[in-house]
Tab-separated table of C-alpha atoms and ligand atoms in Angstrom:
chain	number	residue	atom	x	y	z
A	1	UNK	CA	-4.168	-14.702	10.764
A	2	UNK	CA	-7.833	-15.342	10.643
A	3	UNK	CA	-9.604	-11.649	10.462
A	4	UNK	CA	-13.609	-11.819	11.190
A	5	UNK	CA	-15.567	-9.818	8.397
A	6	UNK	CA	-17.023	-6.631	9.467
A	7	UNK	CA	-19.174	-4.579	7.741
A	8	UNK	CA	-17.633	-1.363	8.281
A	9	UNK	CA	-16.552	-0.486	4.413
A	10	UNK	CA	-19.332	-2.020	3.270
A	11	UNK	CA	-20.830	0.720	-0.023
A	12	UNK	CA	-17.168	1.963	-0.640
A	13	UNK	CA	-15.179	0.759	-3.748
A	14	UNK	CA	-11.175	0.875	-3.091
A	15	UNK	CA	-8.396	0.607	-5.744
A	16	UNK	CA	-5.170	-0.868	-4.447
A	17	UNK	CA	-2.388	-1.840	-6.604
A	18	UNK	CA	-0.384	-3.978	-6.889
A	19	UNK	CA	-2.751	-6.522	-5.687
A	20	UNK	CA	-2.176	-9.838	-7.627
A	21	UNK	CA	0.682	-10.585	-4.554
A	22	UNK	CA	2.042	-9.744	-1.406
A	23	UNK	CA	1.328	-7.164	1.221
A	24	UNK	CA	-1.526	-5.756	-1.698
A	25	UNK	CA	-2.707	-8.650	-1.919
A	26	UNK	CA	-3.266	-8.965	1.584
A	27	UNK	CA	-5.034	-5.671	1.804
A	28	UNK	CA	-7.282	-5.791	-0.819
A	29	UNK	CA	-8.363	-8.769	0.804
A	30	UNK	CA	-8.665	-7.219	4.112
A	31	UNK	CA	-10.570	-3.928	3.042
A	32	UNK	CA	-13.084	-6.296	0.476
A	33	UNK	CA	-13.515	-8.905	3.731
A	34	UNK	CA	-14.656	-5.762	5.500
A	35	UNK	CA	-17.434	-5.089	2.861
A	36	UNK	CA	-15.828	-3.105	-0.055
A	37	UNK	CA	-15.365	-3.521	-3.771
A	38	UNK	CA	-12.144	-3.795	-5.064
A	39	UNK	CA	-10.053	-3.250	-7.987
A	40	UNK	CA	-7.388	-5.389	-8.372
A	41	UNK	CA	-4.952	-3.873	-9.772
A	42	UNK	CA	-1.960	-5.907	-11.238
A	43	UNK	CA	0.614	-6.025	-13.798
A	44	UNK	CA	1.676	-9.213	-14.166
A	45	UNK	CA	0.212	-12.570	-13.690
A	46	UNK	CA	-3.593	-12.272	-14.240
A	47	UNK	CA	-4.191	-15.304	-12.873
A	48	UNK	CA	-3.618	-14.600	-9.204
A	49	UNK	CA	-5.055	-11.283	-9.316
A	50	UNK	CA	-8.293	-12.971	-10.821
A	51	UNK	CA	-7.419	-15.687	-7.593
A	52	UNK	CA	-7.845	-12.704	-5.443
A	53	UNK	CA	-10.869	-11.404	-7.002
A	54	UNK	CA	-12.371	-14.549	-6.712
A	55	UNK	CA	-11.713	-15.191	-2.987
A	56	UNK	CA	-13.459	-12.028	-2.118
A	57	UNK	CA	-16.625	-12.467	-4.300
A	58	UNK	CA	-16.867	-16.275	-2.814
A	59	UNK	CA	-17.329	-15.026	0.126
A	60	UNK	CA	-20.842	-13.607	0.616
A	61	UNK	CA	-20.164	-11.072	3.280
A	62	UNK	CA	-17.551	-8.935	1.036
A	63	UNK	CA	-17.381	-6.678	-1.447
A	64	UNK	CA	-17.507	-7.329	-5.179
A	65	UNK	CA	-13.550	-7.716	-7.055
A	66	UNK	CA	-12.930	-7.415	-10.166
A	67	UNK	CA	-8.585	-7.633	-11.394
A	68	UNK	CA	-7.914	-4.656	-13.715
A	69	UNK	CA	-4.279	-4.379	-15.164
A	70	UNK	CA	-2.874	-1.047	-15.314
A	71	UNK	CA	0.872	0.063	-15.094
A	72	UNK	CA	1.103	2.410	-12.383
A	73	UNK	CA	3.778	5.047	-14.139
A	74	UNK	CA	1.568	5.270	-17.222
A	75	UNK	CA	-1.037	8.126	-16.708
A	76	UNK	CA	-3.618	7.562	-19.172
A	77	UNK	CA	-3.554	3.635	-17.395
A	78	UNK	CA	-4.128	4.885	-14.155
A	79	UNK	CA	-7.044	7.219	-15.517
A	80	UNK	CA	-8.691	3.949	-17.231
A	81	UNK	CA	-8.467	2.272	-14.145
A	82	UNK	CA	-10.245	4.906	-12.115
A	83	UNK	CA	-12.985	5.078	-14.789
A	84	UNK	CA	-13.699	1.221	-14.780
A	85	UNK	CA	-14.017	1.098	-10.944
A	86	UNK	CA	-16.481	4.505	-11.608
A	87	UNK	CA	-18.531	2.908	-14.433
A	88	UNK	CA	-18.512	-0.164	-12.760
A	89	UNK	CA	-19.094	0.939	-9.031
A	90	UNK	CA	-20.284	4.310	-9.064
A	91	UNK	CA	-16.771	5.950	-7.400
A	92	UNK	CA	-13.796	5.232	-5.705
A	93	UNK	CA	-13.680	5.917	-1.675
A	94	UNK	CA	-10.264	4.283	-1.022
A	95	UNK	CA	-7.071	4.596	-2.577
A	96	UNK	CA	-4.149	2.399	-1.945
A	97	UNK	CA	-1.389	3.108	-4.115
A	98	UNK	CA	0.751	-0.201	-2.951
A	99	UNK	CA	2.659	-0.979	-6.045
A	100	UNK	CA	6.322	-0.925	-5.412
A	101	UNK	CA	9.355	-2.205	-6.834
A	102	UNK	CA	13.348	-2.655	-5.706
A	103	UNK	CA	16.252	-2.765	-8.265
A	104	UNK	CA	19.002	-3.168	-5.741
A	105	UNK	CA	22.849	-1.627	-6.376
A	106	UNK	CA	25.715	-0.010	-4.655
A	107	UNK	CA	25.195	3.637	-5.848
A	108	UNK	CA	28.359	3.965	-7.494
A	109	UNK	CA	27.419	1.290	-9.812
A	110	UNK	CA	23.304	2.047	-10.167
A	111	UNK	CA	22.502	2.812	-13.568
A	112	UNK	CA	19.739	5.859	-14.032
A	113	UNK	CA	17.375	3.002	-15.328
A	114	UNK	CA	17.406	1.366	-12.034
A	115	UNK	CA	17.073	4.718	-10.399
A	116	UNK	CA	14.259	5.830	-12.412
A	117	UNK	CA	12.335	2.612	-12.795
A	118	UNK	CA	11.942	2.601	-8.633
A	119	UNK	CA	11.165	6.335	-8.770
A	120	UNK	CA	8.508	6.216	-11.148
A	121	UNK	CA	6.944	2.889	-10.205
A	122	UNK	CA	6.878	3.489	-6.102
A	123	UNK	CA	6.984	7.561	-5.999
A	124	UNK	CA	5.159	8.578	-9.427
A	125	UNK	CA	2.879	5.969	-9.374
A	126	UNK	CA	1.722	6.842	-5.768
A	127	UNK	CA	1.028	10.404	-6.951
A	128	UNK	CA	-1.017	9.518	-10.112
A	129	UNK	CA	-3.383	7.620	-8.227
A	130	UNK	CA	-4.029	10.183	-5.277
A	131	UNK	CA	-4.272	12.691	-7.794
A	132	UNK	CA	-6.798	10.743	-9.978
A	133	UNK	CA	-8.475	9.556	-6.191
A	134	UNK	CA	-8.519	13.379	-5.042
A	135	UNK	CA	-10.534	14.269	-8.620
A	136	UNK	CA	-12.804	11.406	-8.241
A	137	UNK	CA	-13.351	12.403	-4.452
A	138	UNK	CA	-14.235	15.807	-5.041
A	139	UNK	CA	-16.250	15.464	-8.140
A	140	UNK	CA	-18.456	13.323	-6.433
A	141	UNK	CA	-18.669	15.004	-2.846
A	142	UNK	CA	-19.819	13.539	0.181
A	143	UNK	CA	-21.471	10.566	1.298
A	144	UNK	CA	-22.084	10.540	4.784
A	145	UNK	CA	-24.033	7.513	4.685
A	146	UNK	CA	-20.652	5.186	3.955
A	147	UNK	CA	-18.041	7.750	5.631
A	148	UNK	CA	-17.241	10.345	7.627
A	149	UNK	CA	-14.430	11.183	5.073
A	150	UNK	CA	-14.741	12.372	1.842
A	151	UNK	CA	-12.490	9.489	0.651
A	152	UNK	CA	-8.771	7.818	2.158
A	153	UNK	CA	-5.707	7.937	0.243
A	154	UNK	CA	-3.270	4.813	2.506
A	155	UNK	CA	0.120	5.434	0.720
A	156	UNK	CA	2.180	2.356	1.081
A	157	UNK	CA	5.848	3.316	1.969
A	158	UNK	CA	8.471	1.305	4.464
A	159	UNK	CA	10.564	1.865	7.341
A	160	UNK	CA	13.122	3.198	4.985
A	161	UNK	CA	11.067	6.564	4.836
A	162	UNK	CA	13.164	6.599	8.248
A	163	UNK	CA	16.229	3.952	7.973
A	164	UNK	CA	18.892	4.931	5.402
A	165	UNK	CA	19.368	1.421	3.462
A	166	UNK	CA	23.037	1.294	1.830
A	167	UNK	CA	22.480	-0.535	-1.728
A	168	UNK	CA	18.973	0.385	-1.472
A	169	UNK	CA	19.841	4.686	-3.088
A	170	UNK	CA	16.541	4.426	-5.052
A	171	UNK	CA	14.336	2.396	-2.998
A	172	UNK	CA	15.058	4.476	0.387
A	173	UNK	CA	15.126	8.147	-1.512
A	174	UNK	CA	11.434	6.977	-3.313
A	175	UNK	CA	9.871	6.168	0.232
A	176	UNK	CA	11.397	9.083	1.853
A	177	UNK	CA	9.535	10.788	-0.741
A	178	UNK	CA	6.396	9.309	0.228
A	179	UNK	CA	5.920	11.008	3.758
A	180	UNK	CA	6.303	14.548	2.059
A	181	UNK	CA	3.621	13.133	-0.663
A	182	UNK	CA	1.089	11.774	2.025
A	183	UNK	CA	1.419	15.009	4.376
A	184	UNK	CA	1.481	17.673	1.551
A	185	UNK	CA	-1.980	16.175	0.533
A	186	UNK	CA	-3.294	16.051	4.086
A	187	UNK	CA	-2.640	19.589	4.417
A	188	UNK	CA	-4.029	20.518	0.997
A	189	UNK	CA	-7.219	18.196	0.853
A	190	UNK	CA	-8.129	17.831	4.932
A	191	UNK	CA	-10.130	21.100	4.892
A	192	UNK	CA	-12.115	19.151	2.325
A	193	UNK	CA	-12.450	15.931	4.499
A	194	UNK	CA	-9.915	14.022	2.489
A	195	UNK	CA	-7.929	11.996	4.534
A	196	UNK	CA	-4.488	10.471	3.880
A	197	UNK	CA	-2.575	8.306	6.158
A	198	UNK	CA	1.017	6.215	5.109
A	199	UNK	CA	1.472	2.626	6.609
A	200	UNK	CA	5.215	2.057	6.507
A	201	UNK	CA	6.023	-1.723	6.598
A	202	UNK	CA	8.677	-3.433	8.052
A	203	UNK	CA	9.933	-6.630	6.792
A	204	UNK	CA	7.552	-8.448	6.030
A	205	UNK	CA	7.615	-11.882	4.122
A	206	UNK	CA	6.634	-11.266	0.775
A	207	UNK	CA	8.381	-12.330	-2.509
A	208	UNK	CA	10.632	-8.521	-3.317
A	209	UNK	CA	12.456	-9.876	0.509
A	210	UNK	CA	12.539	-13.657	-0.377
A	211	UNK	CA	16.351	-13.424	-0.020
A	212	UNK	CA	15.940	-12.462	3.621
A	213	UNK	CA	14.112	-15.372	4.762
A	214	UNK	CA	14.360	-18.244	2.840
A	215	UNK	CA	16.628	-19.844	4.544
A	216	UNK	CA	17.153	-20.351	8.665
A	217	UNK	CA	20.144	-18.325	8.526
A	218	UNK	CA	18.827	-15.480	6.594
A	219	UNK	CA	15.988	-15.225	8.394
A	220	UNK	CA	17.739	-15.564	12.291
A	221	UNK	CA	19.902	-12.398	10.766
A	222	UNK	CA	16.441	-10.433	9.683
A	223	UNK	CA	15.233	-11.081	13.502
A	224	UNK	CA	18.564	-9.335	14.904
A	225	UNK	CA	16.950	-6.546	13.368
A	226	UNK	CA	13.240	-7.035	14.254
A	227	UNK	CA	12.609	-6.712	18.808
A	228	UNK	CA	9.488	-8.585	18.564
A	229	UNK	CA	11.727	-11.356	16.552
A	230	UNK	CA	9.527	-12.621	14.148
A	231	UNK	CA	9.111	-11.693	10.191
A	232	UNK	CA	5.717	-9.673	9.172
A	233	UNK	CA	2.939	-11.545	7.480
A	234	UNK	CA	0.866	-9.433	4.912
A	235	UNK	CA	-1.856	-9.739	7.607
A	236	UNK	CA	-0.251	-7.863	9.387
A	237	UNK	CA	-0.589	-4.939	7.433
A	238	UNK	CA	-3.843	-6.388	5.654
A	239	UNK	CA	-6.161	-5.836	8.514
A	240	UNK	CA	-4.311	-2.063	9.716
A	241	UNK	CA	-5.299	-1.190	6.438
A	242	UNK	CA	-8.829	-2.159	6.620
A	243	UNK	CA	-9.149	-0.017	10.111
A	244	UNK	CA	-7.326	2.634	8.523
A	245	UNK	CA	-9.915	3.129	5.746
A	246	UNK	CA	-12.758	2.946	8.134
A	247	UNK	CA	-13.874	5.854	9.932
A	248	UNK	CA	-12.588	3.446	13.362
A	249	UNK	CA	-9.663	5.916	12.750
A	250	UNK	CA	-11.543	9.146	11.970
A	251	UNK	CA	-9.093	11.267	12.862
A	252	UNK	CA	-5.770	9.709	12.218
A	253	UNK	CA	-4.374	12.009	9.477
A	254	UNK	CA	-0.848	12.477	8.273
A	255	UNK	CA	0.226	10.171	10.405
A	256	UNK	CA	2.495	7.382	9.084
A	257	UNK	CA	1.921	4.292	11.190
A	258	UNK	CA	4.706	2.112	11.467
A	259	UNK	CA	4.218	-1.851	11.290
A	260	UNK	CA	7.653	-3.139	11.768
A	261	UNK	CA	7.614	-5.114	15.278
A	262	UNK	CA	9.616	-2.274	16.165
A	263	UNK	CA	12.535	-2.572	13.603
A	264	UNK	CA	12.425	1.403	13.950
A	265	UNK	CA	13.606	1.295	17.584
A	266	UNK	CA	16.844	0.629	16.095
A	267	UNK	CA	18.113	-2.288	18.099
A	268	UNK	CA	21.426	-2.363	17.079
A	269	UNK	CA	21.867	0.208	20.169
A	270	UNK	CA	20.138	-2.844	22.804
A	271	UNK	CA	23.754	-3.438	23.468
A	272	UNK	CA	26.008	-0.583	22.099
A	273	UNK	CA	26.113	2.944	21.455
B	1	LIG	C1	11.628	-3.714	1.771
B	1	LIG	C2	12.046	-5.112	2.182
B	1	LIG	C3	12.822	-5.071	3.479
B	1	LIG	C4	12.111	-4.252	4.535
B	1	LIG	C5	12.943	-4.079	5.802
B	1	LIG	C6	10.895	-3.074	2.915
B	1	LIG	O1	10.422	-1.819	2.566
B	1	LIG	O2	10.828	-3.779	0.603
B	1	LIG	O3	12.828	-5.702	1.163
B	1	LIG	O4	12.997	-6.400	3.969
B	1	LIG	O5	11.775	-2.981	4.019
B	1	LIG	O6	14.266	-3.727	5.529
């Protein structure tokens, strides 16, 4: 989906990680197509987060990119990536803490490795880089010339803040988590203009669901799920993101926005219950 640049981050620098692939991909895109610099924050495979980088700088309307790798559970990584995008841009506006991982087992059989690994990568790493957002925000103060807000926090989390997901334990519990995160910090940093928001995605086709769509049958079961029967694509959530970091949605805060072509309407119940 084609989305025409608009100037309306244009001056703000955002971090979102995870953004070598997928649905952070798609929104760093989005959010540097819409005028801001980006960090680019990856893990593995440098080259497509320097692909990403690239496509945004090529195009003269957006923001600068630059690919930084940083892994999201280590603290003092997280605080070196916040310190490049301040040396090199001045200071951080947006936060989207997107990085998220799924080591998939029955419970009875999920070793405390898998548990912990999804934990600290989707939960812990969310919280280091609001936290290190919220410091940069408030040492800096406001700009009301780029935003109405002193800065954004988007936490990424999934319908599964909502759904239970059997052989998911780890991956539901972590974005359950999230909404508790996101709210607690609206309530603690809103008198101080801080605004945090979660986008909770359906399924959307990226590679940690390949299994779900590759083939015609996979994917025809993934629609039973889906009333607007059709799979998400990472523009999807992309170009929310971009309106959710503009002041266009001033005053949506602690509000988790669900992008899911209605997968939350349960409709399972369309013909029982
Ligand atoms: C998961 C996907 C899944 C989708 C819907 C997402 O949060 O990462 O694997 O397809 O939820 O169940």
């Amino acid at each position: 989906m084609y989305q025409k640049p608009n100037k309306r981050l244009t001056g703000q620098t955002a971090i979102v990680t995870g953004a070598n692939s997928g649905i952070g991909k798609a929104i760093a895109t989005s959010i540097g197509r819409d005028g801001a610099n980006v960090i680019i924050n990856y893990i593995t495979d440098p080259e497509a987060a320097e692909e990403v980088a690239n496509d945004i700088c090529d195009d003269k309307i957006c923001g600068q990119a630059i690919p930084f790798k940083c892994d999201v559970t280590k603290e003092d990584e997280v605080q070196a990536m916040f310190k490049k995008a301040v040396d090199h841009f001045g200071t951080v506006d947006i936060v989207v803490p997107n990085a998220g991982i799924q080591k998939d087992y029955p419970l009875h059989e999920m070793p405390l490795d898998a548990w912990q690994q999804v934990i600290d990568v989707n939960l812990t790493g969310q919280f280091l880089c609001a936290r290190e957002g919220i410091r940069e925000f408030l040492r800096r103060g406001m700009r009301p010339e780029v935003s109405a807000a002193l800065g954004k926090i988007i936490t990424i989390s999934s319908v599964h803040e909502k759904i239970p997901w059997a052989g998911h334990a780890n991956y539901a519990a972590s974005k359950g988590a999230i909404v508790m995160l996101m709210q607690t910090i609206t309530q603690e940093y809103g008198p101080m203009k801080v605004r945090a928001n979660s986008i909770a995605p359906g399924a959307i086709k990226t590679p940690i669901n390949r299994e779900a769509w590759e083939t015609p049958e996979a994917l025809n079961k993934l629609n039973e799920l889906i009333p607007y029967n059709r799979i998400g694509e990472p523009s999807d959530i992309g170009s929310a993101a971009a309106w959710l970091a503009s002041d266009e949605s001033d005053y949506i805060n602690g509000s988790t926005i669900f992008i899911d072509g209605g997968m939350t309407c349960y409709p399972g119940f369309t013909e029982n219950g």
